[in-house]
Coordinates of C-alpha atoms in Angstrom, one line a residue:
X68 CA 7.6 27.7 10.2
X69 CA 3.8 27.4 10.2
X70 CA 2.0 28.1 6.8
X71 CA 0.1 30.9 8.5
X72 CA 3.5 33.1 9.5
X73 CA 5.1 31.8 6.0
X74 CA 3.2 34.3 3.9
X75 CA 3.0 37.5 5.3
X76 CA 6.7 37.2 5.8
X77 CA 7.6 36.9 2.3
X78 CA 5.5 40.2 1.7
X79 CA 7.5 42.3 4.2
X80 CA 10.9 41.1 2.9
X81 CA 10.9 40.6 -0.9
X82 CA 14.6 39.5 -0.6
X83 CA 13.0 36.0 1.4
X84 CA 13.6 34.0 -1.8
X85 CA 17.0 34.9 -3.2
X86 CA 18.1 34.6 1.1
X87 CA 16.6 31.2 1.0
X88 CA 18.4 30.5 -2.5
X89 CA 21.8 31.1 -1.3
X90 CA 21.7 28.4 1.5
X91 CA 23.6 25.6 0.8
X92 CA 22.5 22.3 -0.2
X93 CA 23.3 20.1 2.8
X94 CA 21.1 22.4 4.9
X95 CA 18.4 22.4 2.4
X96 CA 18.6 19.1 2.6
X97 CA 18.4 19.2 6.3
X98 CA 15.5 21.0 6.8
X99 CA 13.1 19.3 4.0
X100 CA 14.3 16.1 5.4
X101 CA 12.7 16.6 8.7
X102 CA 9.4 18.0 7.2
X103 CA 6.6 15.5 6.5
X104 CA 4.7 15.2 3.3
X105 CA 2.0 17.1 4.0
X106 CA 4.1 20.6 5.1
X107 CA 6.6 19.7 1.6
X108 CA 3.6 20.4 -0.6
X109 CA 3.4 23.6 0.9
X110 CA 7.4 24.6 1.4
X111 CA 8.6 23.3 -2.1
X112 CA 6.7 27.1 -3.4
X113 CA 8.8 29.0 -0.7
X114 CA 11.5 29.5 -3.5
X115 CA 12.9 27.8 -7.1
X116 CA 16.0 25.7 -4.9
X117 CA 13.5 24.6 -2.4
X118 CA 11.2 23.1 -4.8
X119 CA 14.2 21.5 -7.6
X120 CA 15.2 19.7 -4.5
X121 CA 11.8 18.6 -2.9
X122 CA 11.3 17.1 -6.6
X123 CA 14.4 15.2 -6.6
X124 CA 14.0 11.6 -7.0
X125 CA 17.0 10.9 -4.9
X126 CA 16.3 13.4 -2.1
X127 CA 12.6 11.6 -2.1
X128 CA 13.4 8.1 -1.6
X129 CA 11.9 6.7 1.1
X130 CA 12.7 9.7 4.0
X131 CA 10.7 8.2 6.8
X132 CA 9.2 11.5 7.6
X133 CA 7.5 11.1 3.8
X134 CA 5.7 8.3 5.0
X135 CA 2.0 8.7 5.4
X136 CA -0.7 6.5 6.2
X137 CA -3.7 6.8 3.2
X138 CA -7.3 5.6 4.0
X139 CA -9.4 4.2 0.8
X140 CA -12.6 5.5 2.6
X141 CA -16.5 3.7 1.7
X142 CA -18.0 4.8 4.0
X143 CA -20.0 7.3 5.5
X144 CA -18.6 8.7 1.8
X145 CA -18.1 5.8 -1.0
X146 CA -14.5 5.7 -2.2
X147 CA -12.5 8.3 -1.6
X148 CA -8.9 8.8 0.0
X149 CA -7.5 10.8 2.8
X150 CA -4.3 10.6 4.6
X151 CA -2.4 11.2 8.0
X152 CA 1.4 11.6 8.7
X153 CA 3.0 9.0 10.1
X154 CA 4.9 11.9 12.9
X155 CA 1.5 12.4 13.5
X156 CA 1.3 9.2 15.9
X157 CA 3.5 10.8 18.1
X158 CA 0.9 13.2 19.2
X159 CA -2.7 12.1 17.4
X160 CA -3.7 15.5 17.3
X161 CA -3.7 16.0 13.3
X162 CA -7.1 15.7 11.5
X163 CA -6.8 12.8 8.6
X164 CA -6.8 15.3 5.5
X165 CA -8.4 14.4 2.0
X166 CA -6.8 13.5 -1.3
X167 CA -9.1 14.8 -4.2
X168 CA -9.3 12.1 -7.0
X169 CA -9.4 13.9 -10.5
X170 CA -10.3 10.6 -12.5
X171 CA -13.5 10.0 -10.3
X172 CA -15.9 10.5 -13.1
X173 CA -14.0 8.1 -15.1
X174 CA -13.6 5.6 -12.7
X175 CA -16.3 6.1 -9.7
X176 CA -15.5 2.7 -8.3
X177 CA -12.1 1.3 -7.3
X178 CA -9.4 -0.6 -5.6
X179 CA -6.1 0.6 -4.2
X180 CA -3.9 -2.0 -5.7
X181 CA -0.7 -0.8 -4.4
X182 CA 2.1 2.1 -3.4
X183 CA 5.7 2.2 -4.8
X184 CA 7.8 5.3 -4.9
X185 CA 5.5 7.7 -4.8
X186 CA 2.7 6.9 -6.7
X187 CA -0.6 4.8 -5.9
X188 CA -1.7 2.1 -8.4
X189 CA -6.0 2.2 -8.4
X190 CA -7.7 -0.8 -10.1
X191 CA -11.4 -0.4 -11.3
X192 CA -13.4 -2.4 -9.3
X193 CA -16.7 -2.8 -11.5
X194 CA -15.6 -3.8 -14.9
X195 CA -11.7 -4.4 -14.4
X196 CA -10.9 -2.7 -17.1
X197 CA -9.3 1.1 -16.3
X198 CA -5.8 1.0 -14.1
X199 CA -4.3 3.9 -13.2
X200 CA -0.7 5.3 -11.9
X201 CA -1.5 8.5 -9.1
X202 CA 0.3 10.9 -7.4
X203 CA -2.0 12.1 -4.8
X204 CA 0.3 14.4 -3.7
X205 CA 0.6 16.4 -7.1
X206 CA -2.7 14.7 -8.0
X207 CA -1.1 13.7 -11.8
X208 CA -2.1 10.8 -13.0
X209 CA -2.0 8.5 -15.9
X210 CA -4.5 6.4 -17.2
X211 CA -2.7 2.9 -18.7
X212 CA -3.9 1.3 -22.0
X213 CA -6.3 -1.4 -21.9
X214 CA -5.6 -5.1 -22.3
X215 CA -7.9 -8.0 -24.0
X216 CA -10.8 -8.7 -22.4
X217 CA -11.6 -12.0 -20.8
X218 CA -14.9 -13.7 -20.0
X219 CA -15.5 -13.8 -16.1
X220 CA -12.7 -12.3 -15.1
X221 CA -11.0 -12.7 -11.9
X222 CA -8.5 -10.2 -11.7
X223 CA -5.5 -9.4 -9.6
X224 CA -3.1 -6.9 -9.7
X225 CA 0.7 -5.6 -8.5
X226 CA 3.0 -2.4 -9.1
X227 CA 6.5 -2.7 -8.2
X228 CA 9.7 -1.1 -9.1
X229 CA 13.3 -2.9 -9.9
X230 CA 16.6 -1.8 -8.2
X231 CA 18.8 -3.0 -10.7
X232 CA 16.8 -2.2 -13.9
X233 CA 15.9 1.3 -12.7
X234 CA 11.7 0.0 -14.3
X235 CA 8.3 0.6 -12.6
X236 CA 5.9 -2.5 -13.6
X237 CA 2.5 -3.5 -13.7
X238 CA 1.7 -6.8 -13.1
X239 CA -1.9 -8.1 -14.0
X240 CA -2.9 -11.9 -13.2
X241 CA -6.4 -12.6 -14.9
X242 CA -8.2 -16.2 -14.1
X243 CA -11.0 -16.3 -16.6
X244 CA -13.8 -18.7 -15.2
X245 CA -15.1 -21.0 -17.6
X246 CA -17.2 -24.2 -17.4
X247 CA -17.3 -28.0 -18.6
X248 CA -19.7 -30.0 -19.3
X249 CA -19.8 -32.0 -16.1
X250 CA -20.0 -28.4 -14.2
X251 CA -16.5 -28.2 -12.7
X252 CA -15.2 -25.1 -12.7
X253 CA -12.0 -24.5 -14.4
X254 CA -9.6 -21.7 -14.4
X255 CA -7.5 -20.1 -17.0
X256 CA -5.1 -17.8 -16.3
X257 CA -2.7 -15.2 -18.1
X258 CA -0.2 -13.2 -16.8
X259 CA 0.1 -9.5 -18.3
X260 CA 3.1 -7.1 -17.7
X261 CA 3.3 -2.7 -18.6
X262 CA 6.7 -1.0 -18.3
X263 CA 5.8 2.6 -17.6
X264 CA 7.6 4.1 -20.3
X265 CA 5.9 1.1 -22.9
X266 CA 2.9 2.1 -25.3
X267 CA 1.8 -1.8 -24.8
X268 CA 0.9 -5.0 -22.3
X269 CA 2.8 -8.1 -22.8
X270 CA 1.7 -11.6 -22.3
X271 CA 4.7 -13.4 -19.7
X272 CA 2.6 -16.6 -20.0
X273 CA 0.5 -18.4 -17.5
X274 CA 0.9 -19.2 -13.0
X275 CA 0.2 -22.4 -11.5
X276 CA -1.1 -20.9 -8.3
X277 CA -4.7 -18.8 -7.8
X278 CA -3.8 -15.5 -6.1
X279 CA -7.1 -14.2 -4.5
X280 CA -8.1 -11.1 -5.4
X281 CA -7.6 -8.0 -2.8
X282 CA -4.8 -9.6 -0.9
X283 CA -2.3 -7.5 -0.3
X284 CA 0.5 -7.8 -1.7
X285 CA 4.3 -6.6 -0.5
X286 CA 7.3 -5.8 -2.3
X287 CA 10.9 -6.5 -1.2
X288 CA 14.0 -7.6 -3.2
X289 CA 12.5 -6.1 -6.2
X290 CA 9.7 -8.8 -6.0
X291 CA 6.0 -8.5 -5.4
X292 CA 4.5 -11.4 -2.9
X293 CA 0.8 -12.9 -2.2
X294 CA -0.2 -15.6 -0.8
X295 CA -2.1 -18.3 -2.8
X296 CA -5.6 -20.0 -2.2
X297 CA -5.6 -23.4 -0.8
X298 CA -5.6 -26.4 -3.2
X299 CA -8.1 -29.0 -3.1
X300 CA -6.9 -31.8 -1.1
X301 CA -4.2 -29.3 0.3
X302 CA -4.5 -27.5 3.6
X303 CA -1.4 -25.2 3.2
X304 CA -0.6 -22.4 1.4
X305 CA 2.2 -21.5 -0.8
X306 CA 4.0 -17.4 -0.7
X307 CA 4.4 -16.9 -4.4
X308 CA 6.6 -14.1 -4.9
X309 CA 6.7 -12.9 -8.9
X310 CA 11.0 -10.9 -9.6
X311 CA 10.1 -7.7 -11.5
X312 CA 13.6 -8.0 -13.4
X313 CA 13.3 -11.8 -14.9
X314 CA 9.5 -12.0 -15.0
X315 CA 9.0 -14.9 -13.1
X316 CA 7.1 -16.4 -10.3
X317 CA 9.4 -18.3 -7.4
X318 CA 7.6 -20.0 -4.4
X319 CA 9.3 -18.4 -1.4
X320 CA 10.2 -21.3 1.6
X321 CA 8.8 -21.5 4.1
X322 CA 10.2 -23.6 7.5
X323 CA 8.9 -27.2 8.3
X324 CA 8.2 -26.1 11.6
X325 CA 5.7 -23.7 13.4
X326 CA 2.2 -21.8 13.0
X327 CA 3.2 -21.1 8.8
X328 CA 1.9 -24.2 7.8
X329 CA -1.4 -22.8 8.8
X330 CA -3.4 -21.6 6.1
X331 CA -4.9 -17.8 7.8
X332 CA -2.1 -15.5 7.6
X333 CA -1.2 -12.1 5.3
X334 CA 2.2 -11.0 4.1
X335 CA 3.7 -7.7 5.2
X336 CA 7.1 -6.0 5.3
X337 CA 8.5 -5.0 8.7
X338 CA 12.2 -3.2 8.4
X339 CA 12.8 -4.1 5.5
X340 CA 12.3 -7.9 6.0
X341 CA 9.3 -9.9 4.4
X342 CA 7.0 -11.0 7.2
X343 CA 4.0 -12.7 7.9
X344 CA 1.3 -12.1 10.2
X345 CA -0.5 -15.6 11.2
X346 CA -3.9 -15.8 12.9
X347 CA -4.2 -18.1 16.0
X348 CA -7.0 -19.1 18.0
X349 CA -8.4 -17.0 20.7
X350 CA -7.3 -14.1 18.5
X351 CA -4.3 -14.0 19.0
X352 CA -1.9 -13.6 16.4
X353 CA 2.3 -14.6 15.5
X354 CA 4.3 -12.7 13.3
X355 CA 7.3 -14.4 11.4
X356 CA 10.2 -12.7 10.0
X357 CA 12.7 -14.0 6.9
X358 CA 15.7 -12.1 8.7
X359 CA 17.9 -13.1 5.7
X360 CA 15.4 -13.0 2.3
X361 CA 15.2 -16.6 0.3
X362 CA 17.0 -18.1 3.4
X363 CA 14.3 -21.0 4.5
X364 CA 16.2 -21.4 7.6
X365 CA 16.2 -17.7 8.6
X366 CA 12.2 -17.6 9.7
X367 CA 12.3 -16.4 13.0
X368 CA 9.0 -15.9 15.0
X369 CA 9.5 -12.7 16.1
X370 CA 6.3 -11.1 17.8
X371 CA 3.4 -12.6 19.9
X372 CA 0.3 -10.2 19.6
X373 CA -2.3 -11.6 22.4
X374 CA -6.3 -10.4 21.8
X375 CA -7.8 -7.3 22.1
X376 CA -11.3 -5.9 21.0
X377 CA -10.3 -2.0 20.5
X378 CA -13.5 0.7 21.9
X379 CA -14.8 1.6 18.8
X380 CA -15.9 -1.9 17.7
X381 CA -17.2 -3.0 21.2
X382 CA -20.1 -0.9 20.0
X383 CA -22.5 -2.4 18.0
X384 CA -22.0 -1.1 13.8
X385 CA -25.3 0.2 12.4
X386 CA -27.1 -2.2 9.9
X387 CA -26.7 0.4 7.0
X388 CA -23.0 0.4 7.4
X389 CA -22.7 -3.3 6.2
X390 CA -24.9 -2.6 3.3
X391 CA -23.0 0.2 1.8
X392 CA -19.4 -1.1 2.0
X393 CA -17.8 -2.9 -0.1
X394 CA -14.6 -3.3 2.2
X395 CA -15.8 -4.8 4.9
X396 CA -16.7 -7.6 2.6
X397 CA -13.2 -8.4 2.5
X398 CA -12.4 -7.3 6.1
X399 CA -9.6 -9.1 8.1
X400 CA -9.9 -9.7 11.6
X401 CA -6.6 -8.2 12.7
X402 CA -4.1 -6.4 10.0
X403 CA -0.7 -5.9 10.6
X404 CA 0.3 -1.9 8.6
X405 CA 3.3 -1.6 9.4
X406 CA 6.5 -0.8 12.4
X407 CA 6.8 2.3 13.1
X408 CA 10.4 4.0 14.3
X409 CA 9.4 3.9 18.2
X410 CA 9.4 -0.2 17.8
X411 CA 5.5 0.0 18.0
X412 CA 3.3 -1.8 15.5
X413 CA 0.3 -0.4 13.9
X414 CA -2.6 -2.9 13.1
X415 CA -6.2 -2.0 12.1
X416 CA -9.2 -4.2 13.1
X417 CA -11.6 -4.9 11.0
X418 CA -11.2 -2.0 8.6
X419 CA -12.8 -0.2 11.3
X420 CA -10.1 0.8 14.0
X421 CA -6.2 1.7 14.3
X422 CA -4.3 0.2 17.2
X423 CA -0.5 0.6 18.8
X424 CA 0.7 -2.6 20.2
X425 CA 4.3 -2.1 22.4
X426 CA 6.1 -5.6 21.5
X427 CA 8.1 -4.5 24.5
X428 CA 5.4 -4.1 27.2
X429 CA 2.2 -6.0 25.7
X430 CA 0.1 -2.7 26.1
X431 CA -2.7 -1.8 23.3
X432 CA -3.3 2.0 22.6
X433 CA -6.6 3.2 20.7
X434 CA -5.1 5.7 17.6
X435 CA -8.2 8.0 16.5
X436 CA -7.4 11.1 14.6
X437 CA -10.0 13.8 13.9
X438 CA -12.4 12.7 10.9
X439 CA -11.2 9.1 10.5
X440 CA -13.8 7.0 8.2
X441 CA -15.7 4.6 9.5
X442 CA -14.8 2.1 7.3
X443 CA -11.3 2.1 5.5
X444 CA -8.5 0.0 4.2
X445 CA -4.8 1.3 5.0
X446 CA -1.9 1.9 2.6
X447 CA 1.6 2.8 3.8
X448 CA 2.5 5.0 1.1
X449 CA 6.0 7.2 1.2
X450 CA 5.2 10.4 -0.5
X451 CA 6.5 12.2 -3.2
X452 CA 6.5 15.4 -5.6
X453 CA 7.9 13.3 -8.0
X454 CA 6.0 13.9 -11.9
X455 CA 4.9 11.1 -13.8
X456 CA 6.8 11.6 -16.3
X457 CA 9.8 10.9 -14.4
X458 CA 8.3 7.5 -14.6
X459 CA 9.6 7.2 -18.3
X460 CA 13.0 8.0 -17.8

């Protein structure tokens, strides 16, 4: 049912809502199961059992149709977010649609730090000071207290929620620069936490490792994971992985073997499974799964992603472009999003194109939707109607 035909049909037969009431639950569920995010917004105002159920936490969690891809836009329009449906790879024939941002004049520039259940956690990226929890889908949002301030901060930040302990959690890792005498730059670092539902931050203590800021980050296990900076005198890297329920950081193994001992490579969940995409030469890329999570032995290289140069970045980007974003600062050459339910993965190039790889034939595929940015970072985000205040329960 389209949203043009939904309307006028509700005129002609007041009795539309208390029919629609009366249907049982297990269809209700059936039919808002199937519908993507974007089309819920719309169908949760049909009638009163349609919407109790499309705000039901339980009904919400993570339905693959729910999934949606969000784009933290900078350019030709600084910061702002849009979205596509993830059914809408199937065809490619939906425009990207915008995500209004009411805390804009409060916070004009900033960072997606993260999705989890629902919500978006956006960092601000001139003063690190302002975090904020956001439902762009019912476009509440809450504005978390701020914590001490640091001198030359380097900041990174998580949000995560724990299976067992039922918590959502904000995680924020500040290195404050400082200098000796002799020049050498040293690094002090503090490790914050928020429970939503908590009026305060609490200090968990200090992490060996630097986490660079505006890696991504990926939760699995009810743990969030980076990837550190290499150590002087140390080529590797080490996947630090931080257990929202004990508050503490645990290096994840990695095997003695293979292209992981290489220092170029992001983190990224694929069915379920922590993953991580590794940057070869020629640019081509290897992506290595932890079938069985913890398990050192259980690294299995699973994909081989040969190189491709997709059409949109074969031509030459205009001069102004580079100037006025921000992203492409901290572009990577290939990014593995995510799997989708065909088997095919999505990656993004450069911040600047979407591409379908087949694992099973080897075959690129362009993905261009009506009124994609120019430049953009992706987020895999499952969507929800789910209130903040849920959050506190």
């Amino acid at each position: 049912m389209s949203a043009g035909s939904a309307f006028p049909l509700h005129n002609k037969k007041p009795n539309l809502p208390h029919q629609m009431d009366n249907l049982s639950h297990d269809v209700l569920h059936h039919i808002l199961s199937r519908l993507p995010i974007s089309s819920l917004i719309r169908f949760q105002y049909v009638c009163r059992s349609w919407r109790l159920l499309a705000q039901n936490p339980q009904f919400l969690d993570q339905h693959e149709n729910f999934r949606c891809l969000i784009f933290h836009c900078d350019y030709p329009i600084r910061n702002h977010l849009c979205f596509v449906d993830f059914p809408a790879f199937q065809q490619q024939k939906q425009p990207v649609k915008r995500i209004s941002t009411p805390f804009s004049a409060t916070m004009p520039e900033y960072d997606v730090v993260g999705s989890c259940n629902g919500f978006l956690c956006l960092s601000d990226s001139l003063y690190n000071e302002k975090l904020f929890i956001y439902n762009p889908f019912t476009r509440e949002y809450l504005e978390l207290p701020k914590t001490k301030e640091f001198p030359n901060p380097d900041v990174v930040c998580g949000i995560g929620f724990h299976p067992q302990t039922k918590q959502f959690k904000v995680i924020k890792i500040v290195y404050s620069r400082g200098f000796r005498r002799i020049q050498r730059r040293v690094h002090h670092s503090e490790v914050q936490i928020f429970t939503l539902g908590s009026s305060n931050w609490r200090s968990v203590g200090r992490i060996s490792h630097h986490l660079a800021h505006g890696q991504s980050q990926a939760i699995v296990n009810g743990r969030l994971h980076w990837v550190s900076l290499p150590r002087r005198h140390h080529h590797g890297r080490t996947i630090v992985s931080f257990d929202l329920g004990t508050e503490e950081f645990i290096d994840i193994p990695k095997p003695d073997y293979g292209s992981l001992s290489r220092c170029n490579y992001h983190l990224v969940i694929l069915n379920g499974c922590l993953s991580a995409a590794v940057y070869c030469t020629h640019g081509k890329m290897e992506i290595w799964v932890m079938e069985q999570y913890g398990v050192k032995e259980s690294w299995v290289k699973r994909f081989n992603i040969g190189t491709y140069m997709p059409k949109s970045i074969k031509q030459e980007a205009s001069e102004i472009s580079f100037k006025v974003s921000k992203i492409v600062l901290r572009s990577k050459i290939v990014k593995v999003v995510c799997i989708l339910k065909s088997g095919e993965i999505l990656l993004e190039y450069r911040n600047r194109a979407l591409v379908l790889f087949n694992p099973t034939t080897g075959k690129f595929k362009d993905v261009i939707f009506e009124g994609m940015p120019n430049w953009f970072h992706t987020v895999v985000h499952f969507g929800s109607l789910n209130r903040i205040d849920s959050l506190f329960e």
